[in-house]
Structure formats: structure tokens, C-alpha cells
Amino acid sequence: MPQTFATTGTIAAIATAVVPQQGSVGIVRVSGSEALQIADSIFQAPGKQVIESHRIIYGYIRHPQTQKLVDEALLLVMKAPRSYTREDVVEFHCHGGIMAVQQVLKLCLEGGARLAQAGEFTLRAFLNGRIDLSQAESISDLVGAKSPQAAQTALAGLQGKLADSIRQLRAKCLDIVAEIEARIDFEEDLPLLDDKKIVSDIENIISKITRLIATADKGELLRSGLKVAIVGRPNVGKSSLLNAWSRSDRAIVTDLPGTTRDVVESQLVVGGIPVQVLDTAGIRETEDQVEKIGVERSRSAAQAADLVLFTIDATTGWTKDDEEIYQQVKHRPLILVINKIDLFEDELIKLLQSEIESPINNIESKIFTAAAKNQGIEDLETAILEQVEIGNIEASDMDLAINQRQEAALIQAKTSLEQVQITIEQELPFDFWTIDLRGAINALGEITGEEVTESVLDRIFSKFCIGK
């Protein structure tokens, strides 16, 4: 159910993650016209400290009527317009955990604030002109970043790199409309319209929009990550591969088949991409009820994964069991991992490779590993990056990675501009040119927020955490 934002009044929320008995510092944020009054009623600064904007003050938070001590804290005041929301903002930096911040929040609510809705602080920053809509989305991306590169891309968006590009394209479209409409209103007083220049300008805008659209898939990878399942029959070294790759002992490793009974997860970063690795139970027919459940979960994990690492044992080569598993996963994006090559002499490896490749020539991506000795991990990561066709991503290459909403708006803008090209080719009147040009202008404006509806704001800001 979409939420309806009431952007009036003073709002308050806990702005930090609350972890029972673990948080060292918790922040309660208040924004609005009554923020300073609330701070003055519950915060006492000992000595001769003067509460000034953008200065941290030490003191005590007390109940305004009973004077009961609630917490020893720091107070940060940020007066409008030099604040995150461009309203008066105060922050109480309390002791972490649950009780302290909840008690402070309760005092703020009793003092006249209301509980902020999800994303309402950032929504006010947008409505008050401090940031545009693309920057607001970058804030959400930064909070949820799963890798340094994802964070760097979000920061680039927050600094306005996407917004600047969109505004330049939109301004160019507005210039074209202005030229055309001038000919409509003052045709006799102005020289003939340079059709060729208009066509060239539109082609240039379409080209730039196309380049922006091309960043959508890479941006989605940075934001959402890649789900990779390690699949194979029992005892081929799947858990050893996970441990070597994650540089940990997440999975139990023994010589006994069927040791892994459930899916074991590990979070990694490969070439700047967050990767969720799933070590699955060995797939085989079994009468053990617990293992049977694990096998079914393994099959489900393989079907849900973006990429399957189909692992076989170099010491046994391609077996009938491998063939059966392959038939279940061959329709998924797949890399063949040939493990345990350390158990062979070097002069036999080439022979082994040629023998193993023959039954599965249709698998293009193959790597050789010795997981127990941490060999082949770099080759594995390279193969994964090649599978997703992005190579080694650098943060500088991802400065303008767009999200799905922005992609849809850009596609709409491109479609409208392509229709303008058709209109010009058909030599239709100028009025028809401007209809689709304005469609492109509106679509571009949706990205930065010049053109935006309440439903779009609901969809964007409802995904934020409360307090941001």
C-alpha cells in the first residue's frame, strides 16, 4: 500500500541501527520548526556552554517535567538552511543499544514531534531543493551499498554526475523546442529553420541517452550483486572451494560424502561486484531424510542462481552422476570447475584435461582448481567476470550507472526523440515536432524531479529506512 507523505510538522526518528547491547552510539534526529524548542526542553548543557549552530554540545537529557535523567549525550544543532533537510535539525548522540535511544525518541515525540515516515528526511531535502531526485536515489544506494565500487558509484550520483548529464540533455531539448516554437509564432520575422542542424542535435542527444541506458545492467549488478551456486555430486570439493574462495572455514570439509546437509552462504566481492556464494549439498540419490532435504534445496538454489559453478572431481573424471547433475543445470549460465588437479603429476594434467573436456564440449567456460591448496581462485573470478561480460570494473567506469526507474525514463525519452525524427522525415508541421520533444523533456525531468508525481515519490522514498 503506497504511503502518503505528510511533509508538514516536526519529525523525529532513530537515525542509526539499533543493535541490542552492541551499539556504542545511537542518534535521534529531529527536523522541523519545533526542533530547537524540543532540544531546549529536554537537553541541559552544564557550565557556560552556548548552544550554537553546527557545534557539538555535551550535556544531559532529562524529562522536562520530572527532570529524571534519561541519558548523558551530545547535542548537535544545525539551523536552517544549513542542514540535511534545509530545516532546523537537531541530533541527540546517545549511548547505543535499545533503551537509551528509544527513551530519547519518546521525549521528542511527547515534545511535539511525530514519528518520521520511511525516507521522510531525504524527501524533505528533495522538496526543499537541497538535492534532486537522482541524488536522493543515490543516497539510498549508498546506504545499501554492498561493495566499495557500489558505494563509489552512489557517491558519484550524490555529487550530481548523473543529474548534470540529464539536465544538459533536457536543456538541449528545451532549446530545440524554443527554436521551433519561435518559427511557429514569428515565422515571417525569423530565418528558415535549419532542419539539418535540428536532426543532428537530436541524433547527438539520442546517442548520449543510449550510452546512459547501457549502464543499467552494470548498475544493477553493483546494487543487487550476483548469486552463484556451487553445485556437484558429493565429495568433489565444493566446500573446500568455498573456503578457499572466501578465505574462511565457513563450510565443514571431510572426506565423507554428504557432509554438507544444507546450503551454506558466503558474501564476497569480485571485480567490484557483490557475490552471494551458495555452497550446496552434494546432489545424489539418498535414503537419509535430512540429506534428501539438503539435496532438494541444492537443486532449488541452482535454479535460482544467476550463475552455476558445476564442480567435478579431476581424480575420477566425468562420471554418470556428473552427467545426471549436468542435465539438471545445463540451462543455467554455467562454469565447469575441475577440482583436485593437485593430486596429479604435472605431466598428466594435459592428458587429464583433454579427457575431461570430451564429453562436455558445449561448456565453453572451464577452469582447473586445487581448492585444498588455494589454487585456481583467480582463474575462477576471471571466468565469472567474463560470464557476466563486464571484465574488471573500475569505479571510474561506473560513475553514471542508472537504476531501473531511470532506465525506463531514458527509454521513454529516446522513443519520443526517435518519433521526432520520423515526424521530420515525413515533413509534418512544426506543431507535431514539439509534441514528442516535450514528451522527451518530461521523461528526462522525471529522473531529476523537475517532472514528478506523488506516486513516484511514494515508490522511491518508501524504500528508504526510517531516519533517513
XYZ file of C-alpha atoms in Angstrom:
468
model
C 0.000 0.000 0.000
C 1.636 3.309 -1.057
C 2.206 5.689 1.803
C 1.011 9.277 1.701
C 3.688 11.676 2.854
C 2.627 14.415 5.249
C 5.590 16.732 4.870
C 4.490 19.284 7.467
C 5.268 19.499 11.143
C 8.343 18.397 13.040
C 9.539 14.826 12.603
C 11.796 12.612 14.681
C 13.346 9.162 14.282
C 16.237 6.985 15.359
C 18.863 7.560 12.658
C 21.225 4.703 13.488
C 20.878 0.946 13.515
C 19.720 -0.322 16.891
C 21.540 -3.493 17.958
C 20.654 -4.836 21.409
C 23.593 -4.465 23.811
C 26.022 -3.859 20.933
C 25.569 -0.339 19.561
C 28.098 2.080 21.012
C 26.357 5.254 19.816
C 22.745 5.890 18.812
C 21.462 9.039 17.129
C 17.966 10.501 17.371
C 17.315 13.049 14.623
C 14.653 15.787 14.731
C 13.766 18.113 11.834
C 11.253 20.933 11.595
C 10.181 24.235 13.061
C 9.910 22.872 16.620
C 13.253 21.014 16.617
C 15.150 23.716 18.561
C 12.324 24.081 21.071
C 12.289 20.327 21.710
C 16.056 20.292 22.198
C 15.852 23.194 24.620
C 13.168 21.447 26.679
C 14.966 18.108 27.207
C 18.698 18.889 26.934
C 20.722 20.537 29.686
C 24.242 21.749 28.992
C 26.349 22.145 32.164
C 28.596 25.127 32.683
C 28.591 28.078 30.342
C 28.251 26.180 27.074
C 26.364 28.104 24.427
C 24.160 26.166 22.043
C 25.164 27.323 18.583
C 24.536 26.004 15.104
C 26.990 23.359 13.855
C 28.653 22.993 17.226
C 28.568 19.856 19.375
C 27.496 20.396 22.992
C 27.949 17.962 25.897
C 25.169 17.553 28.415
C 22.280 15.556 29.836
C 18.885 14.567 28.512
C 16.189 14.874 31.189
C 12.452 14.518 31.295
C 11.131 18.106 31.033
C 8.624 17.727 33.900
C 10.213 15.294 36.336
C 13.839 16.170 35.497
C 14.603 12.455 35.600
C 17.947 11.736 33.940
C 17.465 9.772 30.704
C 20.972 9.799 29.217
C 24.313 11.527 29.064
C 24.645 12.713 25.492
C 25.935 15.121 22.871
C 23.716 17.628 21.092
C 24.322 18.805 17.530
C 22.230 21.730 16.262
C 22.042 22.584 12.539
C 19.916 25.628 11.848
C 18.131 26.131 8.523
C 19.084 26.283 5.748
C 22.474 24.671 6.528
C 21.129 21.214 7.297
C 20.298 17.956 5.562
C 16.633 18.915 5.146
C 17.155 22.703 4.936
C 15.018 22.890 8.075
C 16.144 23.300 11.666
C 17.669 19.941 12.616
C 18.917 18.649 15.959
C 20.609 15.361 16.680
C 20.983 13.700 20.072
C 24.038 11.430 20.116
C 23.177 8.960 22.856
C 24.578 5.749 24.226
C 23.799 2.874 21.885
C 21.566 -0.112 22.391
C 17.797 -0.026 22.585
C 16.648 1.697 25.759
C 18.541 4.993 25.619
C 17.600 5.975 22.071
C 14.010 4.817 22.478
C 13.567 6.894 25.624
C 15.057 9.962 23.928
C 12.826 9.449 20.884
C 9.809 9.160 23.185
C 10.638 12.523 24.798
C 10.903 14.124 21.342
C 7.509 12.771 20.355
C 5.981 13.932 23.627
C 7.541 17.335 22.972
C 5.567 17.855 19.769
C 7.332 15.884 17.036
C 5.764 13.000 15.170
C 7.499 9.807 14.075
C 9.074 10.240 10.644
C 7.962 8.021 7.807
C 10.464 5.985 5.811
C 12.685 8.326 3.822
C 10.960 11.465 5.039
C 14.154 13.310 5.981
C 15.510 12.793 2.465
C 12.112 13.624 0.941
C 12.187 16.986 2.711
C 15.715 17.555 1.416
C 14.359 16.973 -2.110
C 11.216 19.091 -1.678
C 13.241 21.919 -0.165
C 15.629 21.940 -3.149
C 18.753 20.686 -1.424
C 19.020 17.607 -3.667
C 17.302 16.364 -6.814
C 15.522 13.053 -7.211
C 18.501 11.213 -8.708
C 20.654 12.328 -5.776
C 18.008 11.097 -3.348
C 18.131 7.682 -5.007
C 21.928 7.750 -4.759
C 21.608 8.259 -1.008
C 19.517 5.102 -0.816
C 22.088 3.262 -2.947
C 24.910 4.468 -0.695
C 23.160 3.229 2.437
C 22.607 -0.178 0.832
C 25.971 -0.464 -0.977
C 27.408 -3.984 -0.850
C 30.867 -3.208 -2.229
C 33.349 -0.283 -2.355
C 32.618 0.184 -6.059
C 28.874 0.311 -5.432
C 29.465 2.948 -2.762
C 31.713 4.919 -5.118
C 29.064 4.868 -7.833
C 26.427 6.037 -5.355
C 28.701 8.870 -4.236
C 29.184 9.933 -7.846
C 25.406 10.104 -8.216
C 25.105 12.020 -4.960
C 27.616 14.545 -6.269
C 25.310 15.169 -9.222
C 27.164 13.487 -12.098
C 24.033 11.810 -13.435
C 21.871 14.854 -12.749
C 24.287 17.140 -14.597
C 24.197 14.891 -17.669
C 20.402 14.706 -17.620
C 19.997 18.454 -17.193
C 22.298 19.112 -20.142
C 20.259 16.773 -22.360
C 16.998 18.284 -21.164
C 18.276 21.829 -21.718
C 19.256 20.928 -25.279
C 15.753 19.574 -25.923
C 14.255 22.775 -24.497
C 16.482 24.848 -26.791
C 15.252 22.895 -29.811
C 11.610 23.379 -28.766
C 12.206 27.094 -28.292
C 13.641 27.406 -31.799
C 10.745 25.519 -33.351
C 8.037 27.386 -31.430
C 9.648 30.699 -32.350
C 9.149 29.766 -36.011
C 5.514 28.902 -35.294
C 4.813 32.262 -33.627
C 7.103 34.557 -35.652
C 7.662 32.683 -38.916
C 7.756 35.843 -41.040
C 10.294 37.627 -38.822
C 12.858 34.820 -38.495
C 15.096 32.967 -40.955
C 14.119 29.467 -42.043
C 14.675 26.719 -39.503
C 17.872 24.747 -40.083
C 16.347 21.271 -40.321
C 19.700 19.570 -40.728
C 21.025 21.083 -37.512
C 17.891 20.032 -35.641
C 18.278 16.472 -36.937
C 21.953 16.442 -35.978
C 21.220 17.769 -32.477
C 18.539 15.129 -31.912
C 20.849 12.358 -33.123
C 23.516 13.576 -30.696
C 21.028 13.572 -27.787
C 19.834 10.072 -28.676
C 23.442 8.855 -28.791
C 24.141 10.191 -25.308
C 20.907 8.725 -23.932
C 21.822 5.351 -25.452
C 25.175 5.396 -23.642
C 23.428 6.119 -20.353
C 20.930 3.300 -20.895
C 23.846 0.909 -21.474
C 24.953 1.387 -17.842
C 21.704 -0.013 -16.401
C 22.732 -3.686 -16.305
C 26.099 -2.921 -14.744
C 24.487 -0.641 -12.210
C 22.005 -3.357 -11.257
C 24.884 -5.795 -10.744
C 26.627 -3.365 -8.410
C 23.448 -2.751 -6.447
C 21.963 -6.235 -6.283
C 25.013 -8.419 -6.760
C 25.346 -11.857 -8.282
C 24.042 -15.106 -6.821
C 26.425 -18.006 -7.520
C 25.699 -21.648 -6.615
C 28.451 -24.260 -6.275
C 26.874 -27.494 -7.480
C 28.133 -31.053 -7.898
C 27.992 -34.574 -6.550
C 29.238 -35.295 -3.005
C 32.930 -35.037 -2.131
C 34.119 -33.224 -5.263
C 35.460 -30.325 -3.156
C 32.598 -27.829 -3.213
C 33.055 -26.825 0.431
C 36.830 -26.619 0.019
C 36.245 -24.319 -2.947
C 34.002 -22.055 -0.869
C 36.519 -21.949 1.982
C 39.432 -21.177 -0.346
C 37.445 -18.526 -2.182
C 36.110 -16.831 0.948
C 39.374 -17.324 2.861
C 37.442 -18.770 5.762
C 36.174 -22.033 7.209
C 32.507 -21.380 6.522
C 31.873 -24.929 5.339
C 32.813 -28.209 7.062
C 35.252 -30.245 4.997
C 35.753 -34.010 5.439
C 36.458 -36.996 3.234
C 32.972 -38.326 3.942
C 30.400 -37.830 1.181
C 27.283 -35.881 2.218
C 28.955 -33.760 4.908
C 27.172 -30.609 3.721
C 23.480 -31.098 4.521
C 22.206 -27.595 3.778
C 23.040 -24.534 1.704
C 25.945 -22.531 3.182
C 26.194 -18.870 2.176
C 29.143 -16.515 1.960
C 29.294 -12.880 0.831
C 32.212 -11.906 -1.418
C 33.191 -9.115 -3.795
C 34.559 -9.982 -7.234
C 35.725 -7.223 -9.549
C 33.638 -4.740 -7.622
C 30.502 -6.894 -7.799
C 28.886 -8.222 -4.611
C 28.627 -12.009 -4.912
C 26.474 -14.266 -2.757
C 28.067 -17.723 -2.932
C 25.923 -20.747 -2.113
C 27.725 -23.982 -1.232
C 25.105 -26.647 -1.813
C 24.758 -30.192 -0.564
C 26.096 -32.859 -2.900
C 23.390 -33.915 -5.329
C 22.800 -37.655 -5.248
C 20.088 -40.201 -4.540
C 19.917 -40.899 -0.798
C 17.634 -42.501 1.767
C 18.824 -40.158 4.539
C 15.857 -37.840 5.109
C 17.983 -34.900 6.266
C 20.381 -35.232 3.349
C 17.443 -35.619 0.964
C 16.087 -32.236 2.090
C 19.537 -30.745 1.535
C 19.694 -32.175 -1.992
C 16.318 -30.661 -2.862
C 17.467 -27.299 -1.539
C 20.605 -27.635 -3.659
C 18.515 -28.129 -6.783
C 16.375 -25.103 -5.899
C 19.463 -22.977 -5.245
C 20.933 -23.958 -8.616
C 17.747 -22.967 -10.439
C 17.553 -19.613 -8.626
C 21.240 -18.738 -9.082
C 22.495 -16.237 -11.655
C 25.495 -18.490 -12.275
C 26.256 -22.153 -11.503
C 29.759 -23.406 -10.707
C 29.375 -27.029 -11.760
C 32.191 -28.789 -9.891
C 33.620 -32.204 -10.776
C 36.489 -34.285 -9.373
C 39.605 -34.459 -11.542
C 40.611 -37.752 -9.921
C 37.522 -39.539 -11.224
C 36.848 -37.512 -14.357
C 33.388 -37.200 -15.881
C 31.019 -39.733 -14.319
C 27.468 -40.871 -14.866
C 26.423 -38.933 -11.749
C 28.036 -35.799 -13.160
C 26.079 -36.275 -16.373
C 22.793 -36.537 -14.454
C 23.515 -33.357 -12.485
C 24.609 -31.561 -15.650
C 21.275 -32.317 -17.295
C 19.568 -30.532 -14.379
C 21.671 -27.356 -14.537
C 22.769 -27.089 -18.179
C 20.117 -24.496 -18.952
C 21.610 -22.095 -16.404
C 24.657 -19.867 -17.029
C 27.446 -22.273 -16.083
C 31.166 -22.597 -15.427
C 32.757 -26.034 -15.210
C 35.131 -26.240 -12.246
C 37.519 -29.213 -12.467
C 38.830 -29.578 -8.919
C 41.605 -31.572 -7.204
C 44.114 -31.268 -10.034
C 46.846 -31.110 -7.362
C 46.500 -34.870 -6.951
C 48.100 -35.466 -10.353
C 51.647 -35.108 -11.572
C 52.213 -32.103 -13.831
C 52.924 -34.265 -16.900
C 49.492 -35.895 -16.606
C 47.438 -32.722 -16.332
C 47.259 -32.042 -20.074
C 46.115 -35.590 -20.724
C 43.557 -35.260 -17.957
C 42.240 -32.005 -19.389
C 41.699 -33.429 -22.843
C 39.917 -36.485 -21.459
C 37.626 -34.424 -19.259
C 36.689 -31.967 -21.968
C 35.473 -34.521 -24.492
C 32.000 -35.312 -23.021
C 31.102 -31.646 -22.464
C 32.482 -29.676 -25.366
C 29.403 -27.458 -25.250
C 30.556 -25.959 -21.930
C 32.641 -23.013 -23.054
C 33.900 -21.859 -19.677
C 36.180 -24.307 -17.837
C 38.700 -23.729 -15.080
C 41.030 -26.034 -13.120
C 41.393 -25.691 -9.375
C 43.066 -27.254 -6.389
C 40.801 -25.772 -3.719
C 42.578 -27.519 -0.855
C 45.745 -25.626 -1.837
C 44.020 -22.355 -2.789
C 44.942 -22.786 -6.452
C 42.826 -21.527 -9.329
C 40.773 -18.962 -7.401
C 41.958 -16.042 -9.548
C 41.063 -18.004 -12.679
C 37.643 -18.656 -11.193
C 36.995 -14.969 -10.562
C 38.177 -14.077 -14.054
C 35.807 -16.661 -15.533
C 32.902 -15.234 -13.516
C 33.589 -11.715 -14.747
C 33.783 -12.985 -18.310
C 30.445 -14.733 -17.871
C 28.705 -11.503 -16.941
C 30.603 -9.718 -19.709
C 31.873 -6.835 -17.677
C 35.535 -7.575 -17.130
C 37.311 -5.867 -14.260
C 35.028 -2.994 -13.325
C 36.646 0.178 -12.098
C 34.639 2.677 -10.089
C 35.511 5.407 -12.586
C 33.747 3.428 -15.315
C 30.547 3.258 -13.276
C 30.003 6.903 -12.374
C 26.742 7.080 -14.314
C 25.214 3.686 -13.577
C 21.448 4.158 -13.673
C 18.680 2.271 -11.890
C 15.542 0.687 -13.331
C 13.326 3.753 -12.853
C 15.877 5.989 -14.537
C 16.334 3.462 -17.336
C 12.599 3.434 -18.036
C 12.519 7.246 -18.211
C 15.517 7.334 -20.548
C 13.968 4.713 -22.819
C 10.808 6.832 -22.963
C 12.862 9.932 -23.806
C 14.728 8.058 -26.531
C 11.485 6.712 -28.007
C 9.994 10.215 -28.103
C 13.076 11.633 -29.836
C 13.059 8.817 -32.385
C 9.433 9.721 -33.110
C 10.549 13.318 -33.690
C 12.984 12.016 -36.302
C 10.137 10.198 -38.070
C 7.986 13.326 -37.911
C 10.743 15.397 -39.515
C 11.275 12.797 -42.254
C 7.560 12.869 -43.033
C 7.704 16.697 -43.269
C 4.835 17.154 -40.837
C 4.083 20.633 -39.385
C 6.238 22.046 -36.599
C 3.484 21.504 -34.035
C 3.931 17.748 -34.409
C 7.676 18.084 -33.784
C 7.132 19.762 -30.423
C 4.654 17.163 -29.123
C 7.241 14.379 -28.927
C 10.053 16.745 -27.966
C 8.022 17.736 -24.927
C 7.487 14.048 -24.202
C 11.266 13.604 -24.099
C 11.638 16.694 -21.901
C 9.072 15.372 -19.424
C 10.705 11.926 -19.329
C 14.130 13.430 -18.614
C 12.577 15.656 -15.970
C 11.236 12.581 -14.169
C 14.804 11.474 -13.489
C 15.864 14.615 -11.659
C 12.441 15.535 -10.280
C 11.509 18.539 -12.425
C 8.560 16.436 -13.531
C 7.362 14.135 -10.775
C 4.129 12.739 -9.351
C 3.219 11.830 -5.790
C 3.036 8.154 -6.753
C 6.650 8.270 -7.945
C 7.740 9.854 -4.676
C 5.823 7.193 -2.748
C 7.564 4.442 -4.701
C 11.040 5.887 -4.225
C 11.005 7.054 -0.619
C 9.020 4.156 0.815
C 12.110 2.018 0.135
C 14.226 4.138 2.474
C 14.842 3.263 6.090
C 13.137 5.340 8.786
C 15.562 8.007 9.986
C 16.994 8.656 6.534
